[in-house]
Tab-separated table of C-alpha atoms in Angstrom:
chain	number	residue	atom	x	y	z
A	2	MET	CA	-10.197	-58.308	-21.010
A	3	VAL	CA	-6.288	-57.983	-20.403
A	4	LYS	CA	-4.820	-60.494	-17.829
A	5	PHE	CA	-2.092	-61.092	-15.513
A	6	ASP	CA	-0.729	-63.597	-12.875
A	7	THR	CA	0.531	-62.291	-9.685
A	8	LEU	CA	-0.254	-59.036	-7.552
A	9	SER	CA	2.656	-57.496	-5.336
A	10	ILE	CA	1.370	-56.473	-1.807
A	11	VAL	CA	3.461	-54.080	0.108
A	12	VAL	CA	3.443	-53.591	3.953
A	13	PRO	CA	5.168	-50.920	5.269
A	14	VAL	CA	5.372	-52.576	8.769
A	15	TYR	CA	6.277	-49.845	11.845
A	16	ASN	CA	5.230	-51.067	14.931
A	17	GLU	CA	2.023	-52.747	14.711
A	18	ALA	CA	2.646	-55.782	16.671
A	19	ARG	CA	-0.879	-55.425	18.296
A	20	THR	CA	-2.576	-56.036	14.846
A	21	ILE	CA	-0.482	-57.343	11.228
A	22	HIS	CA	-1.952	-60.820	12.505
A	23	GLN	CA	-5.146	-59.520	11.849
A	24	ILE	CA	-3.953	-58.076	8.262
A	25	LEU	CA	-2.573	-61.049	7.484
A	26	ASP	CA	-5.330	-63.604	7.998
A	27	ARG	CA	-7.311	-61.412	5.421
A	28	LEU	CA	-5.234	-61.029	3.196
A	29	ARG	CA	-4.531	-64.573	3.769
A	30	VAL	CA	-7.967	-65.617	3.195
A	31	LEU	CA	-8.701	-62.672	0.425
A	32	GLU	CA	-9.817	-64.162	-3.367
A	33	LEU	CA	-8.736	-62.896	-5.738
A	34	ILE	CA	-10.490	-63.044	-9.135
A	35	GLN	CA	-9.574	-64.864	-11.916
A	36	GLY	CA	-7.550	-66.535	-10.390
A	37	ILE	CA	-4.645	-63.881	-9.683
A	38	ARG	CA	-1.709	-64.610	-7.125
A	39	LYS	CA	-0.749	-62.216	-4.520
A	40	GLU	CA	2.947	-62.221	-3.414
A	41	ILE	CA	2.607	-60.388	0.031
A	42	ILE	CA	5.964	-58.472	0.782
A	43	LEU	CA	6.768	-57.359	4.012
A	44	VAL	CA	8.836	-54.519	5.191
A	45	ASN	CA	9.960	-54.234	8.761
A	46	ASP	CA	11.139	-50.251	9.477
A	47	CYS	CA	13.281	-51.201	12.455
A	48	SER	CA	9.844	-51.546	14.796
A	49	THR	CA	10.795	-51.271	18.368
A	50	ASP	CA	8.250	-53.242	19.681
A	51	ALA	CA	7.323	-57.484	18.808
A	52	SER	CA	6.492	-56.239	15.316
A	53	ALA	CA	10.233	-58.532	13.834
A	54	GLU	CA	8.580	-61.452	16.040
A	55	ALA	CA	4.777	-60.931	15.411
A	56	LEU	CA	5.487	-61.766	11.245
A	57	ALA	CA	8.236	-64.046	11.831
A	58	THR	CA	5.508	-66.872	13.508
A	59	TYR	CA	3.200	-65.717	11.445
A	60	ALA	CA	5.643	-66.679	8.576
A	61	ALA	CA	6.182	-70.266	10.490
A	62	GLN	CA	2.383	-70.699	10.279
A	63	TYR	CA	1.385	-70.268	7.743
A	64	PRO	CA	4.571	-71.590	5.376
A	65	GLU	CA	2.053	-72.942	1.724
A	66	LEU	CA	1.335	-68.257	2.071
A	67	ASP	CA	4.322	-67.205	-0.709
A	68	LEU	CA	5.645	-64.491	2.309
A	69	ARG	CA	8.650	-62.603	2.074
A	70	ILE	CA	10.205	-60.592	5.232
A	71	LEU	CA	12.483	-57.851	4.602
A	72	HIS	CA	13.662	-55.454	7.502
A	73	HIS	CA	15.115	-52.202	7.866
A	74	ALA	CA	18.464	-52.206	10.808
A	75	VAL	CA	17.035	-47.918	11.163
A	76	ASN	CA	13.451	-46.747	11.316
A	77	GLN	CA	13.766	-44.788	7.578
A	78	GLY	CA	9.909	-43.814	7.478
A	79	LYS	CA	6.954	-45.142	5.465
A	80	GLY	CA	8.392	-44.487	2.397
A	81	ALA	CA	11.625	-45.944	2.520
A	82	ALA	CA	9.921	-48.843	3.829
A	83	LEU	CA	7.622	-48.969	0.146
A	84	HIS	CA	10.414	-48.366	-2.128
A	85	THR	CA	12.313	-51.340	-0.661
A	86	GLY	CA	9.696	-53.477	-1.426
A	87	ILE	CA	8.410	-52.042	-4.696
A	88	ARG	CA	11.788	-52.665	-5.675
A	89	GLU	CA	11.811	-56.512	-4.641
A	90	ALA	CA	8.595	-56.823	-5.838
A	91	THR	CA	8.028	-59.078	-9.185
A	92	GLY	CA	4.204	-59.631	-9.908
A	93	ASP	CA	2.543	-57.892	-12.569
A	94	TYR	CA	1.120	-55.603	-10.424
A	95	VAL	CA	2.052	-53.712	-7.268
A	96	ILE	CA	-0.318	-52.295	-4.263
A	97	ILE	CA	0.290	-50.624	-1.341
A	98	GLN	CA	-1.481	-52.042	2.141
A	99	ASP	CA	-0.882	-50.503	5.126
A	100	ALA	CA	-0.959	-52.912	7.801
A	101	ASP	CA	-3.229	-50.739	10.081
A	102	LEU	CA	-7.149	-52.157	9.627
A	103	GLU	CA	-8.463	-48.945	7.775
A	104	TYR	CA	-8.418	-50.233	4.353
A	105	ASP	CA	-9.997	-53.577	3.581
A	106	PRO	CA	-8.122	-55.841	1.032
A	107	GLU	CA	-11.035	-57.157	-0.501
A	108	GLU	CA	-12.488	-54.022	-2.301
A	109	TYR	CA	-8.250	-55.176	-4.281
A	110	ASN	CA	-11.341	-56.752	-6.582
A	111	ILE	CA	-12.681	-53.006	-7.122
A	112	MET	CA	-9.969	-51.643	-7.838
A	113	PHE	CA	-8.976	-54.663	-10.598
A	114	LYS	CA	-11.767	-53.401	-12.562
A	115	PRO	CA	-10.895	-50.700	-14.755
A	116	ILE	CA	-7.007	-52.405	-14.960
A	117	LEU	CA	-8.926	-55.517	-16.114
A	118	LYS	CA	-11.155	-54.260	-18.972
A	119	GLY	CA	-7.686	-52.337	-20.699
A	120	PHE	CA	-8.592	-49.235	-19.620
A	121	ALA	CA	-5.849	-48.653	-16.801
A	122	ASP	CA	-2.726	-47.981	-16.047
A	123	VAL	CA	-2.601	-47.095	-12.811
A	124	VAL	CA	-6.464	-47.259	-10.126
A	125	PHE	CA	-6.325	-44.831	-7.078
A	126	GLY	CA	-8.376	-45.758	-4.142
A	127	SER	CA	-10.930	-42.956	-3.297
A	128	ARG	CA	-12.272	-42.852	0.410
A	129	PHE	CA	-13.922	-39.856	-1.217
A	130	MET	CA	-16.187	-41.174	-3.923
A	131	GLY	CA	-19.083	-44.089	-3.978
A	132	GLY	CA	-21.034	-45.356	-1.139
A	133	ASN	CA	-18.980	-47.221	0.545
A	134	PRO	CA	-18.578	-47.134	4.199
A	135	HIS	CA	-16.293	-44.531	5.726
A	136	ARG	CA	-15.349	-43.754	9.651
A	137	ILE	CA	-16.762	-40.298	11.218
A	138	LEU	CA	-13.576	-38.527	12.352
A	139	PHE	CA	-11.018	-35.714	12.066
A	140	PHE	CA	-12.462	-32.340	10.137
A	141	TRP	CA	-9.425	-30.768	10.100
A	142	HIS	CA	-7.839	-33.975	9.106
A	143	SER	CA	-10.480	-34.196	5.848
A	144	ILE	CA	-9.763	-30.243	4.887
A	145	GLY	CA	-6.870	-31.416	4.872
A	146	ASN	CA	-6.576	-34.162	2.586
A	147	LYS	CA	-9.014	-31.879	0.230
A	148	VAL	CA	-6.353	-29.126	0.091
A	149	LEU	CA	-3.871	-31.220	-0.160
A	150	THR	CA	-5.296	-33.326	-3.135
A	151	PHE	CA	-7.067	-29.554	-4.330
A	152	LEU	CA	-2.818	-28.949	-4.285
A	153	SER	CA	-1.998	-31.846	-6.020
A	154	ASN	CA	-4.542	-32.131	-8.652
A	155	MET	CA	-3.474	-28.155	-10.066
A	156	PHE	CA	-0.462	-29.122	-10.865
A	157	THR	CA	-0.214	-32.260	-11.869
A	158	ASP	CA	-3.744	-31.151	-13.723
A	159	LEU	CA	-5.834	-34.586	-12.618
A	160	ASN	CA	-8.773	-34.306	-10.490
A	161	LEU	CA	-8.502	-36.962	-7.972
A	162	THR	CA	-10.847	-36.942	-4.650
A	163	ASP	CA	-8.193	-38.807	-2.974
A	164	MET	CA	-4.735	-37.924	-3.672
A	165	GLU	CA	-3.725	-39.649	-0.213
A	166	THR	CA	-4.894	-42.500	-0.039
A	167	CYS	CA	-3.186	-45.296	0.964
A	168	TYR	CA	-4.572	-47.891	-2.243
A	169	LYS	CA	-2.591	-47.249	-5.596
A	170	LEU	CA	-2.674	-50.334	-7.693
A	171	PHE	CA	0.778	-49.782	-10.032
A	172	ARG	CA	1.866	-51.374	-13.100
A	173	ARG	CA	5.003	-52.932	-11.368
A	174	ASP	CA	6.936	-51.587	-14.934
A	175	ILE	CA	6.041	-48.252	-14.466
A	176	ILE	CA	5.853	-48.317	-10.564
A	177	GLN	CA	9.594	-49.656	-10.341
A	178	GLY	CA	10.809	-47.205	-13.454
A	179	LEU	CA	10.071	-44.408	-11.350
A	180	ALA	CA	13.053	-42.291	-9.015
A	181	LEU	CA	11.656	-41.770	-6.015
A	182	GLU	CA	12.928	-39.649	-3.143
A	183	GLU	CA	10.796	-38.898	-0.298
A	184	LYS	CA	11.203	-41.317	2.811
A	185	ARG	CA	8.610	-40.488	4.585
A	186	PHE	CA	3.686	-39.803	3.762
A	187	GLY	CA	6.303	-38.004	0.882
A	188	PHE	CA	5.179	-40.722	-0.416
A	189	GLU	CA	1.926	-39.732	-1.681
A	190	PRO	CA	2.613	-36.573	-3.446
A	191	GLU	CA	5.677	-37.578	-4.797
A	192	VAL	CA	4.457	-41.119	-6.893
A	193	THR	CA	1.003	-39.029	-7.790
A	194	ALA	CA	3.479	-35.958	-9.427
A	195	LYS	CA	5.917	-38.395	-11.306
A	196	VAL	CA	3.259	-40.602	-12.337
A	197	ALA	CA	1.148	-37.520	-13.967
A	198	ARG	CA	3.860	-36.792	-16.018
A	199	ILE	CA	3.987	-40.036	-17.865
A	200	PRO	CA	3.371	-39.570	-21.141
A	201	GLY	CA	-0.475	-41.243	-22.231
A	202	ILE	CA	-0.548	-42.596	-18.752
A	203	ARG	CA	-4.206	-43.639	-18.066
A	204	ILE	CA	-5.566	-43.401	-14.465
A	205	TYR	CA	-8.417	-44.038	-12.747
A	206	GLU	CA	-9.965	-43.698	-9.456
A	207	VAL	CA	-12.698	-46.065	-7.507
A	208	GLY	CA	-14.198	-45.840	-4.354
A	209	ILE	CA	-13.121	-47.821	-1.166
A	210	SER	CA	-14.111	-47.761	2.132
A	211	TYR	CA	-12.320	-47.136	4.724
A	212	TYR	CA	-12.231	-47.848	8.833
A	213	GLY	CA	-9.931	-44.908	10.243
A	214	ARG	CA	-8.027	-44.832	13.258
A	215	THR	CA	-7.998	-42.831	16.258
A	216	TYR	CA	-4.249	-41.431	17.861
A	217	ALA	CA	-4.931	-43.601	21.032
A	218	GLU	CA	-5.188	-46.896	17.980
A	219	GLY	CA	-2.001	-45.967	16.584
A	220	LYS	CA	-2.920	-43.490	13.687
A	221	LYS	CA	0.676	-41.914	13.439
A	222	ILE	CA	0.498	-39.849	10.802
A	223	GLY	CA	0.967	-35.441	11.797
A	224	TRP	CA	0.506	-32.102	10.394
A	225	ARG	CA	4.400	-31.721	10.391
A	226	ASP	CA	3.553	-34.695	7.560
A	227	GLY	CA	1.364	-31.792	6.184
A	228	PHE	CA	3.171	-29.226	5.484
A	229	ARG	CA	6.526	-31.769	4.667
A	230	ALA	CA	3.459	-32.702	1.493
A	231	ILE	CA	3.144	-29.328	0.700
A	232	TYR	CA	6.698	-29.043	0.668
A	233	CYS	CA	6.697	-32.419	-1.835
A	234	ILE	CA	3.550	-31.292	-4.103
A	235	LEU	CA	5.836	-28.160	-4.744
A	236	ARG	CA	8.661	-29.629	-4.861
A	237	TYR	CA	7.686	-32.581	-8.128
A	238	GLY	CA	4.400	-30.865	-8.861
A	239	LEU	CA	5.751	-27.355	-9.099
A	240	LEU	CA	9.463	-27.857	-10.237
A	241	GLY	CA	9.250	-30.883	-12.050
A	242	LYS	CA	11.816	-32.258	-10.137
């Protein structure tokens, strides 16, 4: 069995004042197996709502929580927020957590299994495998996800079912050793392509739940991001940039 002490949870935040306390409540009460400690890193990407105030209020309310709040002076995009959080992480492993309510932190413990058994260096949480709950939403989004994952797999020679998933768990030295460039939603295909090129890397995938949001509920990704993802797949997968 592999043991580690601390998980760094990187949360990009942009205009999530209405719900940020809910995901923080889940992270606060979350108990990780083997007594693994939580380091929560929130990166406020120059939100235009009351997100900054909501984060400060929460941190003051729960001073015992290992909570670090970082701010961007200008809005740069989700990928840029992740770059900041990943760079500041000090845990043995790093996981990405969206500030919305689409993913369930309770399932970190599921993702730990191939790590703790000594099989994996990186674990992707797939919304499209296993018997976990999956909210039924947009047909064309699901087709888009499958197309992007298929194209990514073509160039990485992986057989992932969900390249675009938020839940990606990395050994810290691996993710901090990558030169990441994409500042928006291109982060997913870029990090997948660059991880796949690491010699001897062991990548696993486990099934997770998905409680998706509609655009009225705050979903932000759009069709332009899909075209950017295709560009990133070609740039980092085919050209190896």
